[in-house]
Amino acid sequence: MAQRSRVTAWLSAALLTMTGVGAVAVSSAQAAAGCKVDYAVTNQWGEGFGANVTLTNLGDPLDSWTVGWTFPSGQRITQAWNGTATQSGSAVTVRSMGYNGSVRTGGTASFGFNGSWGGANAVPTQFTVNGVTCTGSATATPTPTPTPTPTTTTTPPPPTGTTPLAINGQLRVCGVNLCNQYGKPIQLRGVSTHGLQWFPSCYNTTSLNTLATDWKADVLRIAMYVNEDGYTTNPSGFTARVNDLVDQAESRGMYSIIDFHTLTPGDPNVNLENAKTFFRNVAARNAAKKNVIYEIANEPNGVSWEQIRTYANQVIPIIRNLDPDAVILVGTRGWSSLGVSNGSSSAEIVANPLSFSNIMYTFHFYAASHLDNYRAEVRNAASRLPIFVSEWGTTSATGGGTVDITSSTAWLALLDSLKISHVNWTYSDANESSAAFRPGTCAGSSYGTSQLSQSGQFVRSRIVTADSFPTS
Ligand code: IDC
């Protein structure tokens, strides 16, 4: 009821002023209406763009808001966050969510969205809030979007080397698969570092040579913990270490995954600003390389898919802007279990996927903890979503306990049959059964097979076999 009378008061204030511009001084009990809207295109890539919109309430307090504008013809919102967008023709309205509808006088509320240019890269010029025309500004950083050149499919020349990187070149997602430069589906098999903060001595010339030439690994995941004494304790130091390992992998013909290893807290939005800074740096620095895959959040947990989307929608455009062709991995709900470990499933992703191309969703499993119901979920999701297993262990989810060879074998059979790439936790000498090397190995100079743990022997045996990388 209170809401209703406020809306009525709003409308009458708007009608009274006719122009509706700026704050409206109204006497008596009438609500004053006034607003300012700032609309900024913050990112753009190919045929799309991202924008942030902030409204400032110059009138009486609001319980909820609806921002409206008319797009230059052709533009469309593909998805919004912190607001519910609807579009009819070129008329757009974005409504507040339950949590950000209330705005005090002088207060602000913001939302963001991604859109497609549809050939028109101008910005809208007039905005309304709850029907009242606002003052405000619209800014666009963009240069005109080049119309995508019709791809004259140039077949890349045959590979000049024999490493995974030399053969496959720049990767991209095609359908639900990871494909190589020839557009053929491939599976990458490799390992993850342990926390760089805890095992700095495990990643050196000898261990990385062993990984590339003795294990014949295709990919090294660089697990950069964010909290847990990681990135936040020394951002520039960890960024430099990650970049160095990207180079080390590249020089040995391996792919690298830059893993922003969020774990606790489980909501990646808590580290949004850290993620933006980190990915701005690593994407700018590594843009020209073909061996980089970005993983924007290791294991979201205790958060909704919607919250993960909000995070992804802000981090992915930053990477895309700087390194447009790189494959990007997105963590899923429930410690990257496609939701299962938080009582959900991949259905919520299928129903509401991210709108970016060239992305994959991650799935993590620990063979002794995650059994048939998880395998069924992967089997079910794999025909609908591009999936990348960026972390798996032969053990329980603690990283310790029994090495479950039976379950690990069942898992790898499934992943092989679906051509899903997989990365084992961990290529380290941690004193836990998931580590590939016996404790003390990294203090020595040999990473040979006599140093392998039970898990390491199994994992190596499953990575060392010949790859199948089609080139035509
Ligand atoms: C574990 C490490 C362990 C470390 C712990 C920190 O193996 O040594 O003390 O993190 O919290 C994950 C995470 C990964 C975990 C791993 C094993 O991505 O960081 O590493 N795991 O528990 N998800 C499921 C299992």
Tab-separated table of C-alpha atoms and ligand atoms in Angstrom:
chain	number	residue	atom	x	y	z
A	1	MET	CA	0.000	0.000	0.000
A	2	ALA	CA	2.753	2.433	0.973
A	3	GLN	CA	4.518	1.447	-2.191
A	4	ARG	CA	1.451	2.060	-4.286
A	5	SER	CA	0.826	5.566	-2.957
A	6	ARG	CA	4.454	6.414	-3.513
A	7	VAL	CA	4.218	5.355	-7.141
A	8	THR	CA	1.110	7.438	-7.557
A	9	ALA	CA	2.887	10.396	-6.015
A	10	TRP	CA	5.820	9.822	-8.331
A	11	LEU	CA	3.656	9.827	-11.367
A	12	SER	CA	1.841	12.966	-10.394
A	13	ALA	CA	5.127	14.717	-9.657
A	14	ALA	CA	6.366	13.676	-13.066
A	15	LEU	CA	3.259	14.944	-14.757
A	16	LEU	CA	3.365	18.186	-12.882
A	17	THR	CA	6.889	18.997	-13.905
A	18	MET	CA	6.482	17.864	-17.503
A	19	THR	CA	10.212	18.055	-18.108
A	20	GLY	CA	10.949	15.864	-15.159
A	21	VAL	CA	14.557	16.902	-15.285
A	22	GLY	CA	16.485	17.182	-12.074
A	23	ALA	CA	15.175	17.295	-8.556
A	24	VAL	CA	11.626	18.505	-8.261
A	25	ALA	CA	10.737	20.590	-5.268
A	26	VAL	CA	7.318	19.584	-4.138
A	27	SER	CA	5.636	20.869	-1.066
A	28	SER	CA	3.283	19.073	1.277
A	29	ALA	CA	3.035	15.335	1.368
A	30	GLN	CA	3.892	14.734	-2.259
A	31	ALA	CA	6.977	12.670	-2.946
A	32	ALA	CA	9.614	14.567	-4.860
A	33	ALA	CA	10.921	12.792	-7.925
A	34	GLY	CA	14.265	13.264	-9.537
A	35	CYS	CA	17.070	11.152	-10.782
A	36	LYS	CA	20.377	10.994	-12.543
A	37	VAL	CA	21.513	8.011	-14.552
A	38	ASP	CA	25.089	7.356	-15.555
A	39	TYR	CA	25.535	4.764	-18.245
A	40	ALA	CA	29.043	3.635	-19.103
A	41	VAL	CA	30.188	1.078	-21.621
A	42	THR	CA	33.044	-0.476	-19.725
A	43	ASN	CA	34.187	-3.253	-22.013
A	44	GLN	CA	33.734	-4.437	-25.510
A	45	TRP	CA	34.725	-7.405	-27.527
A	46	GLY	CA	33.820	-8.484	-31.030
A	47	GLU	CA	30.132	-8.055	-31.380
A	48	GLY	CA	29.353	-7.440	-27.713
A	49	PHE	CA	29.852	-5.001	-24.896
A	50	GLY	CA	29.472	-4.696	-21.160
A	51	ALA	CA	27.967	-1.685	-19.407
A	52	ASN	CA	27.498	-0.391	-15.901
A	53	VAL	CA	24.558	1.793	-15.035
A	54	THR	CA	24.300	3.830	-11.850
A	55	LEU	CA	21.221	5.705	-10.832
A	56	THR	CA	21.345	8.484	-8.267
A	57	ASN	CA	18.122	9.214	-6.474
A	58	LEU	CA	17.539	12.985	-6.407
A	59	GLY	CA	14.040	12.661	-5.018
A	60	ASP	CA	12.356	11.093	-2.042
A	61	PRO	CA	13.470	7.661	-0.866
A	62	LEU	CA	12.639	4.734	-3.169
A	63	ASP	CA	11.517	1.226	-2.293
A	64	SER	CA	12.150	-0.103	-5.767
A	65	TRP	CA	13.191	1.260	-9.117
A	66	THR	CA	12.789	0.632	-12.805
A	67	VAL	CA	15.310	2.251	-15.127
A	68	GLY	CA	14.213	2.691	-18.735
A	69	TRP	CA	15.882	3.718	-21.966
A	70	THR	CA	15.657	3.219	-25.701
A	71	PHE	CA	18.537	1.455	-27.398
A	72	PRO	CA	19.916	2.551	-30.749
A	73	SER	CA	18.254	0.103	-33.055
A	74	GLY	CA	19.729	-3.356	-33.149
A	75	GLN	CA	21.275	-3.394	-29.679
A	76	ARG	CA	20.109	-6.044	-27.281
A	77	ILE	CA	20.743	-6.955	-23.674
A	78	THR	CA	22.009	-10.494	-23.519
A	79	GLN	CA	22.125	-10.669	-19.753
A	80	ALA	CA	21.977	-8.432	-16.716
A	81	TRP	CA	23.076	-8.660	-13.119
A	82	ASN	CA	21.895	-6.781	-10.034
A	83	GLY	CA	18.716	-6.016	-11.980
A	84	THR	CA	16.072	-7.807	-14.053
A	85	ALA	CA	16.114	-6.680	-17.651
A	86	THR	CA	13.328	-6.882	-20.175
A	87	GLN	CA	13.464	-5.600	-23.694
A	88	SER	CA	10.656	-4.993	-26.136
A	89	GLY	CA	11.895	-3.824	-29.513
A	90	SER	CA	14.430	-1.183	-28.589
A	91	ALA	CA	12.736	-0.254	-25.293
A	92	VAL	CA	14.623	-1.567	-22.283
A	93	THR	CA	13.573	-1.657	-18.663
A	94	VAL	CA	15.676	-2.911	-15.790
A	95	ARG	CA	13.965	-3.505	-12.462
A	96	SER	CA	15.635	-3.575	-9.066
A	97	MET	CA	16.199	-6.823	-7.225
A	98	GLY	CA	14.897	-7.400	-3.701
A	99	TYR	CA	18.261	-6.455	-2.258
A	100	ASN	CA	18.992	-3.198	-4.084
A	101	GLY	CA	15.573	-1.579	-4.589
A	102	SER	CA	15.718	0.690	-1.612
A	103	VAL	CA	17.637	3.894	-2.366
A	104	ARG	CA	17.727	6.843	0.018
A	105	THR	CA	17.656	10.433	-1.164
A	106	GLY	CA	21.066	11.122	-2.644
A	107	GLY	CA	21.849	7.406	-2.661
A	108	THR	CA	22.832	5.302	-5.646
A	109	ALA	CA	22.112	1.864	-7.031
A	110	SER	CA	23.949	0.105	-9.820
A	111	PHE	CA	23.472	-2.769	-12.156
A	112	GLY	CA	25.392	-4.167	-15.063
A	113	PHE	CA	24.695	-5.959	-18.256
A	114	ASN	CA	26.187	-7.419	-21.370
A	115	GLY	CA	24.749	-6.564	-24.718
A	116	SER	CA	25.226	-7.069	-28.417
A	117	TRP	CA	25.856	-4.089	-30.664
A	118	GLY	CA	23.737	-5.366	-33.510
A	119	GLY	CA	25.705	-3.063	-35.807
A	120	ALA	CA	25.037	0.110	-33.768
A	121	ASN	CA	27.624	1.208	-31.253
A	122	ALA	CA	26.036	4.460	-30.102
A	123	VAL	CA	24.819	4.834	-26.541
A	124	PRO	CA	21.284	5.666	-25.431
A	125	THR	CA	20.704	9.325	-24.703
A	126	GLN	CA	17.763	9.506	-22.351
A	127	PHE	CA	16.854	7.589	-19.226
A	128	THR	CA	13.897	7.323	-16.931
A	129	VAL	CA	13.568	6.052	-13.385
A	130	ASN	CA	10.099	4.911	-12.406
A	131	GLY	CA	8.825	6.826	-15.403
A	132	VAL	CA	10.538	10.119	-14.594
A	133	THR	CA	13.020	11.479	-17.108
A	134	CYS	CA	16.461	11.876	-15.582
A	135	THR	CA	19.518	14.009	-15.982
A	136	GLY	CA	22.706	12.069	-16.410
A	137	SER	CA	25.334	10.975	-18.809
A	138	ALA	CA	26.101	8.177	-21.151
A	139	THR	CA	29.632	7.366	-22.062
A	140	ALA	CA	31.150	4.862	-24.347
A	141	THR	CA	34.821	4.085	-24.536
A	142	PRO	CA	34.344	2.097	-27.676
A	143	THR	CA	35.815	2.403	-31.014
A	144	PRO	CA	33.359	1.246	-33.646
A	145	THR	CA	33.039	-2.473	-33.625
A	146	PRO	CA	34.523	-3.979	-36.712
A	147	THR	CA	31.894	-5.965	-38.476
A	148	PRO	CA	33.098	-9.503	-38.117
A	149	THR	CA	34.939	-10.311	-41.272
A	150	PRO	CA	33.374	-13.277	-42.988
A	151	THR	CA	35.856	-15.952	-42.140
A	152	THR	CA	37.532	-17.262	-45.164
A	153	THR	CA	38.460	-20.438	-43.383
A	154	THR	CA	42.172	-20.528	-43.701
A	155	THR	CA	43.405	-23.939	-42.742
A	156	PRO	CA	46.433	-23.472	-40.535
A	157	PRO	CA	49.619	-24.937	-41.943
A	158	PRO	CA	50.654	-28.359	-40.670
A	159	PRO	CA	52.381	-28.322	-37.279
A	160	THR	CA	56.075	-27.669	-37.298
A	161	GLY	CA	56.752	-29.348	-33.958
A	162	THR	CA	55.659	-32.376	-32.007
A	163	THR	CA	54.768	-30.911	-28.621
A	164	PRO	CA	51.104	-30.600	-27.601
A	165	LEU	CA	51.351	-26.844	-28.075
A	166	ALA	CA	53.079	-27.030	-31.445
A	167	ILE	CA	50.491	-29.463	-32.781
A	168	ASN	CA	47.338	-27.893	-31.406
A	169	GLY	CA	48.177	-24.179	-31.390
A	170	GLN	CA	45.488	-21.776	-30.282
A	171	LEU	CA	42.644	-23.696	-28.663
A	172	ARG	CA	38.994	-22.807	-28.843
A	173	VAL	CA	35.715	-24.236	-27.696
A	174	CYS	CA	33.661	-25.813	-30.438
A	175	GLY	CA	30.268	-27.090	-29.394
A	176	VAL	CA	30.837	-28.902	-26.095
A	177	ASN	CA	34.437	-29.798	-26.949
A	178	LEU	CA	37.830	-28.252	-26.650
A	179	CYS	CA	39.212	-27.983	-30.175
A	180	ASN	CA	42.635	-27.330	-31.593
A	181	GLN	CA	43.725	-24.917	-34.328
A	182	TYR	CA	42.395	-27.352	-36.924
A	183	GLY	CA	38.947	-27.276	-35.342
A	184	LYS	CA	39.247	-30.868	-34.149
A	185	PRO	CA	38.143	-31.982	-30.677
A	186	ILE	CA	41.025	-32.869	-28.389
A	187	GLN	CA	41.573	-33.969	-24.809
A	188	LEU	CA	44.376	-32.463	-22.739
A	189	ARG	CA	45.822	-34.502	-19.877
A	190	GLY	CA	48.000	-32.947	-17.245
A	191	VAL	CA	48.626	-31.989	-13.665
A	192	SER	CA	48.142	-29.157	-11.246
A	193	THR	CA	50.761	-27.603	-9.041
A	194	HIS	CA	50.045	-27.591	-5.349
A	195	GLY	CA	49.813	-24.177	-3.694
A	196	LEU	CA	52.685	-22.093	-5.025
A	197	GLN	CA	53.042	-20.562	-1.558
A	198	TRP	CA	53.671	-23.926	0.066
A	199	PHE	CA	55.705	-25.810	-2.540
A	200	PRO	CA	57.908	-23.219	-4.223
A	201	SER	CA	60.727	-25.713	-4.710
A	202	CYS	CA	58.653	-28.273	-6.650
A	203	TYR	CA	58.501	-26.287	-9.896
A	204	ASN	CA	61.978	-25.996	-11.281
A	205	THR	CA	63.878	-26.858	-14.453
A	206	THR	CA	64.224	-30.544	-13.585
A	207	SER	CA	60.675	-31.177	-12.393
A	208	LEU	CA	59.179	-29.328	-15.352
A	209	ASN	CA	61.448	-31.142	-17.800
A	210	THR	CA	60.298	-34.406	-16.226
A	211	LEU	CA	56.698	-33.358	-16.606
A	212	ALA	CA	57.062	-32.476	-20.279
A	213	THR	CA	59.408	-35.183	-21.495
A	214	ASP	CA	58.981	-38.110	-19.107
A	215	TRP	CA	55.291	-37.727	-18.241
A	216	LYS	CA	54.477	-36.219	-21.666
A	217	ALA	CA	51.928	-33.969	-20.012
A	218	ASP	CA	49.919	-31.598	-22.190
A	219	VAL	CA	49.025	-29.049	-19.587
A	220	LEU	CA	50.260	-27.583	-16.307
A	221	ARG	CA	47.719	-25.929	-14.062
A	222	ILE	CA	49.242	-23.149	-12.007
A	223	ALA	CA	47.290	-23.123	-8.747
A	224	MET	CA	47.608	-19.668	-7.302
A	225	TYR	CA	45.694	-19.661	-4.042
A	226	VAL	CA	44.094	-16.304	-3.375
A	227	ASN	CA	43.668	-16.506	0.371
A	228	GLU	CA	45.343	-19.255	2.441
A	229	ASP	CA	48.566	-17.168	2.416
A	230	GLY	CA	48.528	-16.846	-1.366
A	231	TYR	CA	47.993	-13.920	-3.746
A	232	THR	CA	46.637	-11.473	-1.176
A	233	THR	CA	49.881	-11.619	0.799
A	234	ASN	CA	52.003	-10.522	-2.181
A	235	PRO	CA	50.045	-9.738	-5.353
A	236	SER	CA	52.966	-8.701	-7.516
A	237	GLY	CA	55.143	-11.606	-6.349
A	238	PHE	CA	52.504	-14.242	-7.099
A	239	THR	CA	51.604	-12.614	-10.405
A	240	ALA	CA	55.248	-12.748	-11.459
A	241	ARG	CA	55.539	-16.393	-10.372
A	242	VAL	CA	52.470	-17.338	-12.394
A	243	ASN	CA	53.806	-15.528	-15.445
A	244	ASP	CA	57.125	-17.294	-15.101
A	245	LEU	CA	55.425	-20.697	-14.990
A	246	VAL	CA	53.388	-19.797	-18.082
A	247	ASP	CA	56.709	-19.212	-19.845
A	248	GLN	CA	58.186	-22.418	-18.450
A	249	ALA	CA	55.242	-24.411	-19.771
A	250	GLU	CA	55.360	-22.648	-23.118
A	251	SER	CA	59.050	-23.278	-23.637
A	252	ARG	CA	58.383	-27.008	-23.103
A	253	GLY	CA	55.410	-27.078	-25.480
A	254	MET	CA	52.762	-27.406	-22.775
A	255	TYR	CA	49.570	-25.486	-22.160
A	256	SER	CA	49.173	-23.664	-18.869
A	257	ILE	CA	46.077	-22.900	-16.862
A	258	ILE	CA	46.203	-19.712	-14.845
A	259	ASP	CA	44.114	-20.798	-11.866
A	260	PHE	CA	42.801	-18.062	-9.571
A	261	HIS	CA	42.541	-20.610	-6.799
A	262	THR	CA	39.691	-19.310	-4.679
A	263	LEU	CA	38.714	-21.784	-1.985
A	264	THR	CA	37.784	-19.976	1.221
A	265	PRO	CA	35.679	-17.922	1.238
A	266	GLY	CA	33.554	-19.742	-1.311
A	267	ASP	CA	31.952	-16.652	-2.810
A	268	PRO	CA	34.282	-15.457	-5.575
A	269	ASN	CA	32.707	-12.001	-5.430
A	270	VAL	CA	34.570	-11.427	-2.188
A	271	ASN	CA	37.740	-11.377	-4.285
A	272	LEU	CA	36.263	-9.584	-7.281
A	273	GLU	CA	38.612	-6.613	-7.117
A	274	ASN	CA	41.622	-8.893	-6.651
A	275	ALA	CA	40.472	-10.988	-9.597
A	276	LYS	CA	40.044	-7.944	-11.816
A	277	THR	CA	43.508	-6.663	-10.994
A	278	PHE	CA	45.137	-10.050	-11.351
A	279	PHE	CA	43.491	-10.962	-14.656
A	280	ARG	CA	44.075	-7.494	-16.079
A	281	ASN	CA	47.781	-8.061	-15.453
A	282	VAL	CA	48.131	-11.644	-16.607
A	283	ALA	CA	45.864	-11.271	-19.636
A	284	ALA	CA	47.726	-8.188	-20.857
A	285	ARG	CA	51.072	-9.843	-20.298
A	286	ASN	CA	50.201	-13.186	-21.912
A	287	ALA	CA	47.810	-12.069	-24.636
A	288	ALA	CA	50.072	-13.043	-27.513
A	289	LYS	CA	50.724	-16.541	-26.201
A	290	LYS	CA	48.830	-19.555	-27.436
A	291	ASN	CA	49.387	-21.715	-24.378
A	292	VAL	CA	47.256	-19.867	-21.848
A	293	ILE	CA	43.887	-20.926	-20.485
A	294	TYR	CA	42.330	-18.780	-17.770
A	295	GLU	CA	40.443	-20.294	-14.837
A	296	ILE	CA	38.633	-17.475	-13.087
A	297	ALA	CA	37.579	-19.185	-9.836
A	298	ASN	CA	38.726	-22.549	-8.571
A	299	GLU	CA	35.859	-23.766	-6.412
A	300	PRO	CA	32.910	-21.546	-5.602
A	301	ASN	CA	31.037	-23.003	-2.648
A	302	GLY	CA	28.066	-21.920	-0.582
A	303	VAL	CA	26.994	-19.537	-3.343
A	304	SER	CA	24.286	-19.611	-5.966
A	305	TRP	CA	24.926	-20.026	-9.665
A	306	GLU	CA	23.540	-16.510	-9.997
A	307	GLN	CA	26.327	-15.165	-7.786
A	308	ILE	CA	28.936	-17.039	-9.795
A	309	ARG	CA	27.447	-15.567	-12.965
A	310	THR	CA	27.649	-12.080	-11.496
A	311	TYR	CA	31.343	-12.628	-10.863
A	312	ALA	CA	32.007	-14.217	-14.246
A	313	ASN	CA	30.174	-11.426	-16.049
A	314	GLN	CA	32.592	-8.934	-14.606
A	315	VAL	CA	35.837	-10.873	-14.867
A	316	ILE	CA	35.474	-12.495	-18.292
A	317	PRO	CA	35.128	-9.199	-20.214
A	318	ILE	CA	38.371	-7.969	-18.665
A	319	ILE	CA	40.233	-11.015	-19.975
A	320	ARG	CA	38.425	-10.905	-23.322
A	321	ASN	CA	39.287	-7.300	-23.867
A	322	LEU	CA	42.978	-8.028	-23.516
A	323	ASP	CA	43.274	-11.607	-24.754
A	324	PRO	CA	40.233	-12.103	-26.991
A	325	ASP	CA	40.898	-15.619	-28.254
A	326	ALA	CA	41.754	-17.418	-25.013
A	327	VAL	CA	39.627	-20.209	-23.596
A	328	ILE	CA	38.245	-19.300	-20.167
A	329	LEU	CA	37.205	-21.819	-17.508
A	330	VAL	CA	34.433	-20.990	-15.060
A	331	GLY	CA	34.105	-22.733	-11.691
A	332	THR	CA	30.744	-24.192	-10.836
A	333	ARG	CA	28.654	-24.362	-7.700
A	334	GLY	CA	29.530	-26.726	-4.854
A	335	TRP	CA	33.344	-26.840	-5.184
A	336	SER	CA	33.046	-27.095	-8.978
A	337	SER	CA	30.780	-30.115	-8.786
A	338	LEU	CA	28.311	-28.692	-11.331
A	339	GLY	CA	26.248	-27.961	-8.229
A	340	VAL	CA	25.882	-31.517	-6.968
A	341	SER	CA	27.846	-31.041	-3.727
A	342	ASN	CA	25.603	-28.097	-2.839
A	343	GLY	CA	22.385	-30.002	-3.534
A	344	SER	CA	21.918	-28.731	-7.074
A	345	SER	CA	22.827	-29.909	-10.558
A	346	SER	CA	23.993	-28.776	-13.970
A	347	ALA	CA	20.366	-28.064	-14.903
A	348	GLU	CA	20.600	-24.564	-13.460
A	349	ILE	CA	23.598	-23.811	-15.699
A	350	VAL	CA	21.911	-25.312	-18.746
A	351	ALA	CA	18.847	-23.179	-18.016
A	352	ASN	CA	20.892	-20.045	-17.497
A	353	PRO	CA	24.314	-20.330	-19.115
A	354	LEU	CA	26.812	-17.537	-19.460
A	355	SER	CA	26.414	-15.696	-22.733
A	356	PHE	CA	30.098	-15.716	-23.641
A	357	SER	CA	31.478	-17.971	-26.293
A	358	ASN	CA	34.761	-19.819	-25.876
A	359	ILE	CA	34.196	-20.686	-22.231
A	360	MET	CA	34.017	-24.016	-20.438
A	361	TYR	CA	32.549	-24.987	-17.083
A	362	THR	CA	34.762	-26.819	-14.636
A	363	PHE	CA	34.054	-30.067	-12.871
A	364	HIS	CA	36.263	-31.353	-10.036
A	365	PHE	CA	36.176	-34.782	-8.449
A	366	TYR	CA	38.075	-36.839	-5.914
A	367	ALA	CA	37.756	-40.484	-6.829
A	368	ALA	CA	37.298	-41.896	-3.330
A	369	SER	CA	34.575	-39.351	-2.454
A	370	HIS	CA	32.723	-38.768	-5.703
A	371	LEU	CA	31.190	-41.870	-7.160
A	372	ASP	CA	28.415	-42.943	-9.509
A	373	ASN	CA	25.973	-40.106	-8.904
A	374	TYR	CA	28.675	-37.595	-9.821
A	375	ARG	CA	29.645	-39.619	-12.884
A	376	ALA	CA	26.003	-39.685	-13.952
A	377	GLU	CA	25.864	-35.918	-13.644
A	378	VAL	CA	28.926	-35.445	-15.825
A	379	ARG	CA	27.590	-37.874	-18.409
A	380	ASN	CA	24.324	-35.989	-18.453
A	381	ALA	CA	25.864	-32.515	-18.584
A	382	ALA	CA	28.530	-33.315	-21.157
A	383	SER	CA	26.169	-33.253	-24.100
A	384	ARG	CA	24.918	-29.822	-23.112
A	385	LEU	CA	27.848	-27.921	-21.624
A	386	PRO	CA	31.549	-27.684	-22.483
A	387	ILE	CA	33.207	-29.282	-19.450
A	388	PHE	CA	36.833	-29.217	-18.359
A	389	VAL	CA	38.050	-31.249	-15.366
A	390	SER	CA	40.616	-28.755	-14.103
A	391	GLU	CA	41.190	-30.670	-10.878
A	392	TRP	CA	40.772	-34.271	-9.822
A	393	GLY	CA	42.375	-36.514	-7.247
A	394	THR	CA	42.711	-40.248	-6.830
A	395	THR	CA	41.894	-39.845	-3.123
A	396	SER	CA	39.178	-38.445	-0.905
A	397	ALA	CA	38.232	-34.780	-1.162
A	398	THR	CA	40.566	-33.928	1.714
A	399	GLY	CA	43.461	-34.682	-0.628
A	400	GLY	CA	44.346	-37.617	1.637
A	401	GLY	CA	43.014	-41.044	2.560
A	402	THR	CA	42.834	-44.103	0.350
A	403	VAL	CA	43.938	-43.965	-3.257
A	404	ASP	CA	40.869	-45.317	-5.021
A	405	ILE	CA	42.177	-46.884	-8.224
A	406	THR	CA	38.837	-48.479	-9.125
A	407	SER	CA	36.923	-45.239	-9.016
A	408	SER	CA	39.776	-43.314	-10.658
A	409	THR	CA	39.766	-45.829	-13.512
A	410	ALA	CA	36.007	-45.491	-13.944
A	411	TRP	CA	36.327	-41.731	-13.974
A	412	LEU	CA	39.089	-41.640	-16.581
A	413	ALA	CA	37.233	-44.089	-18.793
A	414	LEU	CA	34.267	-41.732	-18.741
A	415	LEU	CA	36.373	-38.639	-19.418
A	416	ASP	CA	38.265	-40.362	-22.233
A	417	SER	CA	35.021	-41.456	-23.880
A	418	LEU	CA	33.745	-37.873	-23.777
A	419	LYS	CA	37.094	-36.293	-24.701
A	420	ILE	CA	37.008	-34.260	-21.505
A	421	SER	CA	40.353	-32.789	-20.513
A	422	HIS	CA	41.656	-33.555	-17.041
A	423	VAL	CA	44.252	-32.194	-14.638
A	424	ASN	CA	45.431	-34.115	-11.572
A	425	TRP	CA	45.923	-32.743	-8.059
A	426	THR	CA	48.878	-32.631	-7.398
A	427	TYR	CA	52.283	-32.561	-9.001
A	428	SER	CA	54.016	-32.079	-5.651
A	429	ASP	CA	55.628	-33.900	-2.765
A	430	ALA	CA	52.986	-32.857	-0.234
A	431	ASN	CA	52.631	-35.208	2.664
A	432	GLU	CA	49.205	-36.381	1.515
A	433	SER	CA	48.209	-39.324	-0.646
A	434	SER	CA	47.030	-37.236	-3.613
A	435	ALA	CA	50.558	-35.911	-4.178
A	436	ALA	CA	52.395	-37.579	-7.062
A	437	PHE	CA	55.806	-37.636	-5.387
A	438	ARG	CA	56.997	-38.997	-2.080
A	439	PRO	CA	57.566	-36.410	0.665
A	440	GLY	CA	61.050	-34.923	0.390
A	441	THR	CA	61.306	-35.312	-3.392
A	442	CYS	CA	61.403	-31.592	-4.092
A	443	ALA	CA	64.362	-31.150	-1.759
A	444	GLY	CA	66.354	-33.497	-4.010
A	445	SER	CA	67.263	-33.397	-7.659
A	446	SER	CA	65.408	-36.342	-9.168
A	447	TYR	CA	61.761	-36.613	-10.115
A	448	GLY	CA	62.144	-40.085	-11.550
A	449	THR	CA	59.668	-42.918	-11.290
A	450	SER	CA	61.277	-44.229	-8.106
A	451	GLN	CA	60.133	-41.028	-6.395
A	452	LEU	CA	56.491	-41.528	-7.349
A	453	SER	CA	53.748	-42.193	-4.807
A	454	GLN	CA	51.025	-44.753	-5.464
A	455	SER	CA	48.863	-41.976	-6.858
A	456	GLY	CA	51.746	-40.589	-8.915
A	457	GLN	CA	52.410	-43.961	-10.522
A	458	PHE	CA	48.795	-44.330	-11.549
A	459	VAL	CA	48.385	-40.780	-12.786
A	460	ARG	CA	51.617	-40.812	-14.765
A	461	SER	CA	50.600	-44.085	-16.400
A	462	ARG	CA	47.401	-42.393	-17.567
A	463	ILE	CA	49.077	-39.258	-18.879
A	464	VAL	CA	52.140	-40.749	-20.556
A	465	THR	CA	50.246	-42.694	-23.229
A	466	ALA	CA	50.164	-41.266	-26.735
A	467	ASP	CA	47.876	-38.337	-27.357
A	468	SER	CA	45.345	-38.245	-30.107
A	469	PHE	CA	45.547	-34.799	-31.673
A	470	PRO	CA	43.920	-34.775	-35.109
A	471	THR	CA	45.361	-32.260	-37.545
A	472	SER	CA	43.052	-32.837	-40.472
B	1	IDC	C1	44.130	-28.916	-0.394
B	1	IDC	C2	45.558	-29.390	-0.276
B	1	IDC	C3	45.971	-29.365	1.172
B	1	IDC	C4	45.721	-27.963	1.721
B	1	IDC	C5	44.296	-27.541	1.497
B	1	IDC	C6	44.074	-26.112	1.923
B	1	IDC	O1	45.671	-30.670	-0.842
B	1	IDC	O2	47.328	-29.693	1.316
B	1	IDC	O3	45.992	-27.969	3.115
B	1	IDC	O4	43.975	-27.615	0.141
B	1	IDC	O5	42.763	-25.890	2.216
B	1	IDC	C7	40.154	-29.008	-3.507
B	1	IDC	C8	40.848	-27.696	-3.640
B	1	IDC	C9	42.302	-27.848	-3.242
B	1	IDC	C10	42.469	-28.813	-2.107
B	1	IDC	C11	42.055	-30.208	-2.596
B	1	IDC	C12	42.268	-31.317	-1.568
B	1	IDC	O6	40.733	-27.119	-4.914
B	1	IDC	O7	42.782	-26.562	-2.907
B	1	IDC	O8	43.821	-28.850	-1.761
B	1	IDC	N1	40.662	-30.119	-2.995
B	1	IDC	O9	41.523	-31.082	-0.411
B	1	IDC	N2	38.913	-29.255	-3.865
B	1	IDC	C13	38.605	-30.518	-3.532
B	1	IDC	C14	39.723	-31.099	-2.969
